Short mmCIF file of C-alpha atoms and ligand atoms in Angstrom, two decimals:
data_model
loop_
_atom_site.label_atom_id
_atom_site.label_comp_id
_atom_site.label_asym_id
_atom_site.label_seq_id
_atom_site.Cartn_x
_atom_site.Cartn_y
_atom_site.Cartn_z
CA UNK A 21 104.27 -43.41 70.91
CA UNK A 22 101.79 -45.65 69.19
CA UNK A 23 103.87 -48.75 67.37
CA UNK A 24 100.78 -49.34 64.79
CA UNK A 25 102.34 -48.81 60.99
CA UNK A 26 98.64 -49.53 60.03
CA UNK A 27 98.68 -45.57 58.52
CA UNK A 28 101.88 -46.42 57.79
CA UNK A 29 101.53 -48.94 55.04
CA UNK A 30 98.76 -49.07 52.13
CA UNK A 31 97.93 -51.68 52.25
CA UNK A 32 96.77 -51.08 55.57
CA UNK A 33 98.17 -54.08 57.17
CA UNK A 34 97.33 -54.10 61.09
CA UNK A 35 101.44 -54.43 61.67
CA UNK A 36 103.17 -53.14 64.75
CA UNK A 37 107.18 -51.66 64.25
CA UNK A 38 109.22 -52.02 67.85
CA UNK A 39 110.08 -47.86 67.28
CA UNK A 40 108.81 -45.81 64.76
CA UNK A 41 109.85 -41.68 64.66
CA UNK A 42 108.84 -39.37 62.60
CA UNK A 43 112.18 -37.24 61.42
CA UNK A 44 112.24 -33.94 60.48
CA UNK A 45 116.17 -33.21 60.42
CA UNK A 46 119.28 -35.81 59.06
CA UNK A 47 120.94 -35.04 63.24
CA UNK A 48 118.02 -36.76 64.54
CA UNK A 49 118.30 -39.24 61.63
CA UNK A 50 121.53 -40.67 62.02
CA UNK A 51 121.70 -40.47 66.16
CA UNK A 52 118.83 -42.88 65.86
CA UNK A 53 120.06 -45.07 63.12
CA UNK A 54 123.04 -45.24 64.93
CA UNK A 55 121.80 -46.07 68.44
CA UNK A 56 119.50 -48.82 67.27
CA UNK A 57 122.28 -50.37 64.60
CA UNK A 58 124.41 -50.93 67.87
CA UNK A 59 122.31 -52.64 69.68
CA UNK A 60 121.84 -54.58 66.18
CA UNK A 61 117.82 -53.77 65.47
CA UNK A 62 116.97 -53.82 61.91
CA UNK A 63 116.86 -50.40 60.54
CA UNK A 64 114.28 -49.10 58.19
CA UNK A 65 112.92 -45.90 56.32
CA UNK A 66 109.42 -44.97 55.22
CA UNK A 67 108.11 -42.42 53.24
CA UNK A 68 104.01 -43.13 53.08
CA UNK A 69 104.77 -46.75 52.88
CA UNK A 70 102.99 -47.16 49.51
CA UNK A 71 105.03 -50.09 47.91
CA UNK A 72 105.67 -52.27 50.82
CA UNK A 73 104.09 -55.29 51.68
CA UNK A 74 104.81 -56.44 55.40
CA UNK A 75 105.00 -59.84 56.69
CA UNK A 76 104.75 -59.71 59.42
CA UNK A 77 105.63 -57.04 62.65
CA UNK A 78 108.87 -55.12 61.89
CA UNK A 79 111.46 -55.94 65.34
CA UNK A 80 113.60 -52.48 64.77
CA UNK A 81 113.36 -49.19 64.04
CA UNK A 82 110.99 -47.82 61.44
CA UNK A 83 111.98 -44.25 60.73
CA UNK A 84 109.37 -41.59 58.72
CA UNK A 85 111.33 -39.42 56.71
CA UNK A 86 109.50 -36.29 56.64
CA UNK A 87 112.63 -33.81 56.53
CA UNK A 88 111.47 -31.41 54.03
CA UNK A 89 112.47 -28.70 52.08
CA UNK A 90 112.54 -27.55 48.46
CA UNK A 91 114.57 -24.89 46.99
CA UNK A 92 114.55 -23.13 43.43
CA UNK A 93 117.17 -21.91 41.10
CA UNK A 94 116.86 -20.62 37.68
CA UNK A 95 118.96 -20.74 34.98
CA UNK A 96 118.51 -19.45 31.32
CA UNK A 97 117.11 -22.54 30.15
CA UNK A 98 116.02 -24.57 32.94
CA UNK A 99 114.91 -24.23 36.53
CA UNK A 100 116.63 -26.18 39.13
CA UNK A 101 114.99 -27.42 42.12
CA UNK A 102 116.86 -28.98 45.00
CA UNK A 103 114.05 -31.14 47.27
CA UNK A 104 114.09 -32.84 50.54
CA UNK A 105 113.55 -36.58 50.21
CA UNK A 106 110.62 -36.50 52.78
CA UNK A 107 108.29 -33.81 50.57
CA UNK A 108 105.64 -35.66 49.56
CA UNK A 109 105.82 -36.42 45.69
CA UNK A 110 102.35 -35.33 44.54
CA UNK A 111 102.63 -31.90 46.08
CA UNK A 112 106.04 -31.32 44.51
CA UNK A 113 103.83 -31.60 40.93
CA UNK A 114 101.32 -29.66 42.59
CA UNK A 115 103.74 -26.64 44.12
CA UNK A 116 105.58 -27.09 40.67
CA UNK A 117 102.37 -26.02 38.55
CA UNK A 118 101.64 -22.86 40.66
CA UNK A 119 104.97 -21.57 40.59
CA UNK A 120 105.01 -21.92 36.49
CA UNK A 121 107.45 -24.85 36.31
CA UNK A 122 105.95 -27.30 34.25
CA UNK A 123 107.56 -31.01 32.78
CA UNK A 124 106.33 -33.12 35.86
CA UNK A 125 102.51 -33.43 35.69
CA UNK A 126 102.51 -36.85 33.63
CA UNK A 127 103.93 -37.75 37.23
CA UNK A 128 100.56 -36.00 38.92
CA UNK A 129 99.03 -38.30 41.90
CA UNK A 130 101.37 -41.54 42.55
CA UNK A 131 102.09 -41.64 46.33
CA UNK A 132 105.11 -41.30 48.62
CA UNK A 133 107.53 -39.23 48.87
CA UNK A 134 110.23 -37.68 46.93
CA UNK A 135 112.79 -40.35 48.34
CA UNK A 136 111.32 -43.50 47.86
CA UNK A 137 109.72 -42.25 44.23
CA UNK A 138 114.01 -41.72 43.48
CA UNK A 139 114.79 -44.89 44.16
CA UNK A 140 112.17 -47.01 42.55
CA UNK A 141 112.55 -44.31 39.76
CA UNK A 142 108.79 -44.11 39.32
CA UNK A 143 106.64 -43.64 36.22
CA UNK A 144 103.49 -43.19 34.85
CA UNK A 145 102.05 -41.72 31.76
CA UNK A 146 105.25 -41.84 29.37
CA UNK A 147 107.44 -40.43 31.67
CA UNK A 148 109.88 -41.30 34.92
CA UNK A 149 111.45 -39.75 37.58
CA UNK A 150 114.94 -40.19 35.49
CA UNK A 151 114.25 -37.38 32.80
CA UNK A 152 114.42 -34.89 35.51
CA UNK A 153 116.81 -35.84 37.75
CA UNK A 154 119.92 -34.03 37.51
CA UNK A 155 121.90 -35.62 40.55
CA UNK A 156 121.03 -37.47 43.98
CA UNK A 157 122.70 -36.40 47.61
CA UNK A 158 122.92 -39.36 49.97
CA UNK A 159 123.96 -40.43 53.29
CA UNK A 160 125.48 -43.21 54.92
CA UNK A 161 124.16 -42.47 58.19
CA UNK A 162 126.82 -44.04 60.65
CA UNK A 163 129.61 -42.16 59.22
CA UNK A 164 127.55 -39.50 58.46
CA UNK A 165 129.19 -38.83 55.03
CA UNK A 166 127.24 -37.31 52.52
CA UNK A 167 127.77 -38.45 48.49
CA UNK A 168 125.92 -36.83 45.30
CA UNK A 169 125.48 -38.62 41.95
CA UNK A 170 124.52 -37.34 38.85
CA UNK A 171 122.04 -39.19 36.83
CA UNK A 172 124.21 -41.50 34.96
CA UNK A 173 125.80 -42.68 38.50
CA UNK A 174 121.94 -43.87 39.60
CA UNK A 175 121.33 -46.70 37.04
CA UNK A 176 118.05 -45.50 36.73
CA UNK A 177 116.26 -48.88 34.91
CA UNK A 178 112.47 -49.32 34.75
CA UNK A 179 111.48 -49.06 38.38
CA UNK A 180 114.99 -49.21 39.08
CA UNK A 181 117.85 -47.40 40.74
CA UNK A 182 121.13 -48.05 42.07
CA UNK A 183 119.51 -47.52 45.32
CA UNK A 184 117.54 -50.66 45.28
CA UNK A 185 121.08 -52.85 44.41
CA UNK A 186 122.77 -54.50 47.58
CA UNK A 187 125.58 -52.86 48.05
CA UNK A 188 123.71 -49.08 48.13
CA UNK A 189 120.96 -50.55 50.62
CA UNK A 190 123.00 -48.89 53.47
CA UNK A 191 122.57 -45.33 51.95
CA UNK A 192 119.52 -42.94 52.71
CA UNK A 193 118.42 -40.59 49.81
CA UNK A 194 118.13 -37.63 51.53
CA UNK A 195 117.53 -35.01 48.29
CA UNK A 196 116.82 -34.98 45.06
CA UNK A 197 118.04 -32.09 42.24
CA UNK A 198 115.55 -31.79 39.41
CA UNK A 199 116.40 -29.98 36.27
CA UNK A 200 113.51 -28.74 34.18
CA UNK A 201 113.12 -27.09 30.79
CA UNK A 202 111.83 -23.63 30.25
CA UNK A 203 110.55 -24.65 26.95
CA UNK A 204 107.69 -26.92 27.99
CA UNK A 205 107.16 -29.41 25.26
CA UNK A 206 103.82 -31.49 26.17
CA UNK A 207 104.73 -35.28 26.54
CA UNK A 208 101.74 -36.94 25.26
CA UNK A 209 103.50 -40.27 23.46
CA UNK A 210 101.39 -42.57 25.68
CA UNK A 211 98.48 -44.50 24.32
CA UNK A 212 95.77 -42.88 26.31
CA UNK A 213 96.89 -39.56 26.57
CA UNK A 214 97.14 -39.23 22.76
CA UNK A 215 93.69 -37.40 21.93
CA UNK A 216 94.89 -34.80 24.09
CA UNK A 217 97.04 -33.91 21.11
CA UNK A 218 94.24 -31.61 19.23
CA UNK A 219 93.62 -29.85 22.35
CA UNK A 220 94.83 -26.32 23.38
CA UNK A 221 96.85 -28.35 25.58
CA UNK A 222 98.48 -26.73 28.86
CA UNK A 223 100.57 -28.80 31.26
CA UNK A 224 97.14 -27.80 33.98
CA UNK A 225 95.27 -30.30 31.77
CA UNK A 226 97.63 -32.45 31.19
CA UNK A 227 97.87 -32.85 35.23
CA UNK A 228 93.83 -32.79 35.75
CA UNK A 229 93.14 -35.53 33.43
CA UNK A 230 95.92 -37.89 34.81
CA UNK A 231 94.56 -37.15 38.52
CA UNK A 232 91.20 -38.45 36.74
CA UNK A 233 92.11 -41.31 35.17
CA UNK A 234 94.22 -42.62 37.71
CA UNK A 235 91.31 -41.22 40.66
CA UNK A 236 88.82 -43.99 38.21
CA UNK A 237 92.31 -47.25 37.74
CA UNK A 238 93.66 -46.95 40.95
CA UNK A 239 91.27 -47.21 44.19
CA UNK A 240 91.55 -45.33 47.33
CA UNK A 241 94.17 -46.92 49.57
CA UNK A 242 92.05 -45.75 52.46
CA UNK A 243 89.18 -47.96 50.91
CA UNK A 244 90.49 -50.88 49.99
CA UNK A 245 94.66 -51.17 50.45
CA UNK A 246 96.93 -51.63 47.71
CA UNK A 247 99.84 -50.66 46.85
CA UNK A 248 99.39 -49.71 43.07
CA UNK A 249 100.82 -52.19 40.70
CA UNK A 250 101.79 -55.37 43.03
CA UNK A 251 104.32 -56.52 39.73
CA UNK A 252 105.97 -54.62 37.01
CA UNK A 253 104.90 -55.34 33.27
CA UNK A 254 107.51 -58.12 31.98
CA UNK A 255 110.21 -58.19 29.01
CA UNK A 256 110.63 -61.04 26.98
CA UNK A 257 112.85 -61.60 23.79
CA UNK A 258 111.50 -61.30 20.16
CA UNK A 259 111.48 -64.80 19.62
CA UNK A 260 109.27 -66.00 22.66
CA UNK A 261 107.26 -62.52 22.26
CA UNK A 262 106.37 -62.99 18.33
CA UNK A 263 105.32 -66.98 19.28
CA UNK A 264 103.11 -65.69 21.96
CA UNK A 265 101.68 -62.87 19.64
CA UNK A 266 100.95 -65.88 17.23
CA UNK A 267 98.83 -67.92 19.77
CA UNK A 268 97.08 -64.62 21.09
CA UNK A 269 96.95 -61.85 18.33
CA UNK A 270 94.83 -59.20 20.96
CA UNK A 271 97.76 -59.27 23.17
CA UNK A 272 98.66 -55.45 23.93
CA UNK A 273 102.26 -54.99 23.68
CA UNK A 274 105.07 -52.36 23.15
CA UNK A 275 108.60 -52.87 21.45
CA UNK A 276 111.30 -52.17 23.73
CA UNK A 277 114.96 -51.92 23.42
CA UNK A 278 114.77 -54.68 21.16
CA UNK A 279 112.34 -56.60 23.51
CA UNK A 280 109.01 -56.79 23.77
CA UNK A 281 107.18 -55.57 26.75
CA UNK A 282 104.00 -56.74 27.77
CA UNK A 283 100.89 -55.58 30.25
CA UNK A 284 101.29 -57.74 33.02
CA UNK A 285 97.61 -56.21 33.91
CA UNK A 286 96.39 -57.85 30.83
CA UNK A 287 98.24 -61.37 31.37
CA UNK A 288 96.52 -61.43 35.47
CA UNK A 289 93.27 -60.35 33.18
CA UNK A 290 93.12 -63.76 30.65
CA UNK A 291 93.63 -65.81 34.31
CA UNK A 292 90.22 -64.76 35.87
CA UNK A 293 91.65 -63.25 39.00
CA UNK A 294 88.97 -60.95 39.25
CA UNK A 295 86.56 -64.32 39.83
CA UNK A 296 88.95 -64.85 42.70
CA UNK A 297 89.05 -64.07 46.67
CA UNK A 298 90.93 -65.66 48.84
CA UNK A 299 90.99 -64.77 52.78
CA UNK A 300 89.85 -60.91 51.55
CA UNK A 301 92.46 -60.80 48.43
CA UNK A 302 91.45 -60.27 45.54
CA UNK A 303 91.84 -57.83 42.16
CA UNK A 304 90.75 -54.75 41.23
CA UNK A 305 88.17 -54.54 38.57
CA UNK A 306 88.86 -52.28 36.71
CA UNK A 307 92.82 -53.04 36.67
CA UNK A 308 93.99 -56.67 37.45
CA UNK A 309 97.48 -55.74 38.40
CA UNK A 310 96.36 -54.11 41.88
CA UNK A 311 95.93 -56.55 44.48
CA UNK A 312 93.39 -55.23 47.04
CA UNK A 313 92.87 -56.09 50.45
CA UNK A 314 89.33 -56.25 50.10
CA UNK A 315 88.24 -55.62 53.46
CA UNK A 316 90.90 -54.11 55.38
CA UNK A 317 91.56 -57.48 57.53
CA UNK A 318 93.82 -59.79 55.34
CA UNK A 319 97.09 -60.30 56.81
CA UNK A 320 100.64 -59.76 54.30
CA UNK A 321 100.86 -63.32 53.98
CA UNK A 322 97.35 -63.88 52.59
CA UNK A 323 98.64 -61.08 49.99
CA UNK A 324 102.02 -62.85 49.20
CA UNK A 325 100.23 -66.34 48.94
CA UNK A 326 97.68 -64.54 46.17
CA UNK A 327 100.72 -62.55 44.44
CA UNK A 328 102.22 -66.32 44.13
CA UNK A 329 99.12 -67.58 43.48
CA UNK A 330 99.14 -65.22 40.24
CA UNK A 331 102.96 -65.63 39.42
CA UNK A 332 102.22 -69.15 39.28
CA UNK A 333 99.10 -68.77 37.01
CA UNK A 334 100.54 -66.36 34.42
CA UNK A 335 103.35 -68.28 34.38
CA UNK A 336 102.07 -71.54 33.41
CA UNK A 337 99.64 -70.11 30.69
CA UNK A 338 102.03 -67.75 29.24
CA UNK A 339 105.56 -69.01 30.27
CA UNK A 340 106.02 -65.24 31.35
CA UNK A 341 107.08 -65.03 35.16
CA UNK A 342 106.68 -61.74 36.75
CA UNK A 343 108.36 -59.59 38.97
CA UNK A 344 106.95 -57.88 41.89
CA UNK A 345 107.18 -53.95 41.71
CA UNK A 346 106.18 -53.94 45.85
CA UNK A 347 108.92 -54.24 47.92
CA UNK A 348 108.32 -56.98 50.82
CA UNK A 349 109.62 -56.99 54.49
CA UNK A 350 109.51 -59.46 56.95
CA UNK A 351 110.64 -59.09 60.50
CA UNK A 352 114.02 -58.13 60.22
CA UNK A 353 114.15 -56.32 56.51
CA UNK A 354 113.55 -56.53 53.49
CA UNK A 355 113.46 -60.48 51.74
CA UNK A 356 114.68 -61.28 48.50
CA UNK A 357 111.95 -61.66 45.90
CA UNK A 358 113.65 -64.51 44.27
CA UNK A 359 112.52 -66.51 47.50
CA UNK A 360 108.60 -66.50 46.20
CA UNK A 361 109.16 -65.87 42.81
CA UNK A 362 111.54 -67.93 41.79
CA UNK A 363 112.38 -67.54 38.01
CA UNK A 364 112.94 -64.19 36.81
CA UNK A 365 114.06 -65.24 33.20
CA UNK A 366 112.09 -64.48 30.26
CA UNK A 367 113.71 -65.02 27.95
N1 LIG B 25 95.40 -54.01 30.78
C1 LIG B 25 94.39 -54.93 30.67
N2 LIG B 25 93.71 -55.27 31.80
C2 LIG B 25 94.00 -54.78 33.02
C3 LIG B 25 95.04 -53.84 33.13
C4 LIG B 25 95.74 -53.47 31.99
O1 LIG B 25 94.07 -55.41 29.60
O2 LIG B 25 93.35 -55.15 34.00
C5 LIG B 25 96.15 -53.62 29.56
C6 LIG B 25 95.37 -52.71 28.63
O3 LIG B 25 95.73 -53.05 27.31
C7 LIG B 25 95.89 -51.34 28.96
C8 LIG B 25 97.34 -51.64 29.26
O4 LIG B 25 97.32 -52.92 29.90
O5 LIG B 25 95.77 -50.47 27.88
C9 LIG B 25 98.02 -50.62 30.14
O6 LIG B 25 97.28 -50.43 31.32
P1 LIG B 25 97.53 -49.12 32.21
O7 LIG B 25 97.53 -47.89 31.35
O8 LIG B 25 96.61 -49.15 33.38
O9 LIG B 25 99.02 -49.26 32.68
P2 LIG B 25 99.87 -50.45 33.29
O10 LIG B 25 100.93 -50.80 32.31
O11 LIG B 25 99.03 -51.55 33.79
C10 LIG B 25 101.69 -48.88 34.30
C11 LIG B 25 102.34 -48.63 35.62
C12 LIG B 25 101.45 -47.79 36.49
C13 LIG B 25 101.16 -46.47 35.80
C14 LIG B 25 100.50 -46.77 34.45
C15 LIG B 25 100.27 -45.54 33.63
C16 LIG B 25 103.77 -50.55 35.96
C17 LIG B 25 104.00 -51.81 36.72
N3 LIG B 25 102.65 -49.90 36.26
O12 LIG B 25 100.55 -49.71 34.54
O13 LIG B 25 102.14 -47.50 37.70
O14 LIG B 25 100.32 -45.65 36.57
O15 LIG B 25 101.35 -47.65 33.69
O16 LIG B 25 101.46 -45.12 33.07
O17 LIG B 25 104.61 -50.17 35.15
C18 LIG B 25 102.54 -48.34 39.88
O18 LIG B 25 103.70 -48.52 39.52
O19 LIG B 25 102.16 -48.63 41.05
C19 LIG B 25 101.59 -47.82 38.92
C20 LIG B 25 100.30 -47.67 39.22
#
């Protein structure tokens, strides 16, 4: 088999893994995991690879999760759907829409699979992955013992799950149970979504006209890699927010459980980055917070050295340090964040 994970990863980083397999069924999952762990190679899973930046060559296994699957229940009130963690994410919305269950297409076009979008509990468009999710069924794949939590047992957080903390790194998601309403209510509370409100609005439009505004923000991975939004927008406390809003009274913000969150695309903006390249990094125009490997041929450490290059930046003008969103992996796993980006209080 061909060890490229250039398909593999969106940013299209010309990285090799020592074994990658594609899996179809949780066996074939955990004899592999298992073989390789014994012979002590660095284990990993993949679903598209679409918030990862690599290093560097991965010296283990690399395993695509494509074991699929999604089944439907119905209640009075609610359907139930019980999905494979390796169906991809934006066909779920799609297959969703046809069969008449609606509640997921503010969700409509972010990559990966269902998996990966539980753990980083993703969101777009004023809503996440956590208002549907009704439980999560994972494995530890040496002992092969399977666990389900409900939703209050995942810690879902702003592009957050318990799946990302330490001691849950050893678990695989391997499905996801979804509960949605029967009575479709139209979730239209963010910013630019709001003069749908007049409309004759059906969840069909809803989904079309976030596949076109994100088809315009977010450019074609196969174009120029990215991996969406390289950081996620920062908290700070009232106090450091309202002295901020005093010295720059256009800054776009939102009040959060009694913070104040800010657009970390905006911050990247006031710094120029878009002026910038360096070695084939740069921003996207038309949103600063995707880093884009221009021309296909930067290597991960040109995009780290620009993502610190940024952190740096912001943080200086704004005393506001961000936090990468992208998860990054060097040759043997995945490297604490705090190593680059060092200060993670904002208050
Ligand atoms: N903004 C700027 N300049 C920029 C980018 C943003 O001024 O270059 C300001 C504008 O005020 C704009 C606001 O930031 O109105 C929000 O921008 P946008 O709607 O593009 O959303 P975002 O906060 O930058 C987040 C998610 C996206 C998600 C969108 C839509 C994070 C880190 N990112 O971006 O998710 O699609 O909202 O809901 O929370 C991803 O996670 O990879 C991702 C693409």
């Amino acid at each position: 088999m061909n060890n490229s994970l250039k398909i593999l990863n969106t940013f299209n980083l010309k990285i090799n893994g020592y074994k990658i397999s594609i899996i179809k069924n949780l066996q074939k999952l955990c004899q592999l995991w298992k073989k390789y762990k014994k012979k002590h190679y660095p284990c990993l899973v993949l679903g598209e690879g679409s918030n990862v930046l690599f290093l560097n060559n991965f010296y283990g296994l690399v395993i695509i999760n494509r074991i699929k699957g999604i089944y439907i229940r119905e209640s009075k009130n609610y359907w139930n759907l019980h999905i494979n963690s390796g169906e991809s994410w934006h066909k779920l919305v799609k297959f969703t829409l046809k069969n008449k269950i609606y509640g997921l297409e503010n969700l409509a076009l972010i990559p990966g699979r269902v998996g990966s979008a539980l753990v980083q509990n993703i969101g777009a468009y004023g809503s996440s992955i956590k208002d549907f999710c009704q439980y999560v069924d994972f494995i530890d794949p040496i002992s092969k013992k399977i666990k389900r939590f409900n939703n209050r047992d995942c810690q879902f957080k702003y592009r957050d799950s318990i799946f990302k903390h330490k001691n849950y790194k050893k678990y695989i998601v391997i499905s996801v149970g979804l509960f949605l309403s029967k009575k479709w209510i139209p979730n239209l509370r963010y910013s630019s979504l709001k003069y749908l409100k007049n409309d004759n609005i059906t969840p069909q439009k809803i989904f079309n006209y976030i596949c076109n505004i994100r088809r315009k923000k977010i450019p074609n991975h196969k174009i120029y890699g990215n991996a969406g939004s390289f950081f996620k927008n920062p908290s700070i406390s009232l106090e450091k927010g309202s002295k901020l809003l005093q010295m720059y009274n256009n800054m776009p913000y939102t009040l959060q459980d009694n913070c104040i969150k800010l657009f970390a695309g905006w911050l990247i903006n006031q710094c120029n980055f878009k002026k910038y390249l360096y070695k084939g990094v740069t921003v996207h125009s038309k949103q600063s917070l995707i880093i884009l490997n221009k021309f296909n041929n930067s290597l991960g450490i040109d995009i780290l050295n620009f993502a610190i290059k940024i952190y740096n930046t912001v943080g200086n003008k704004f005393d506001v340090w961000l936090e990468p969103e992208v998860i990054i992996i060097d040759s043997y796993g995945e490297i604490n964040p705090l190593i680059f980006f060092k200060k993670n209080n904002n208050n």
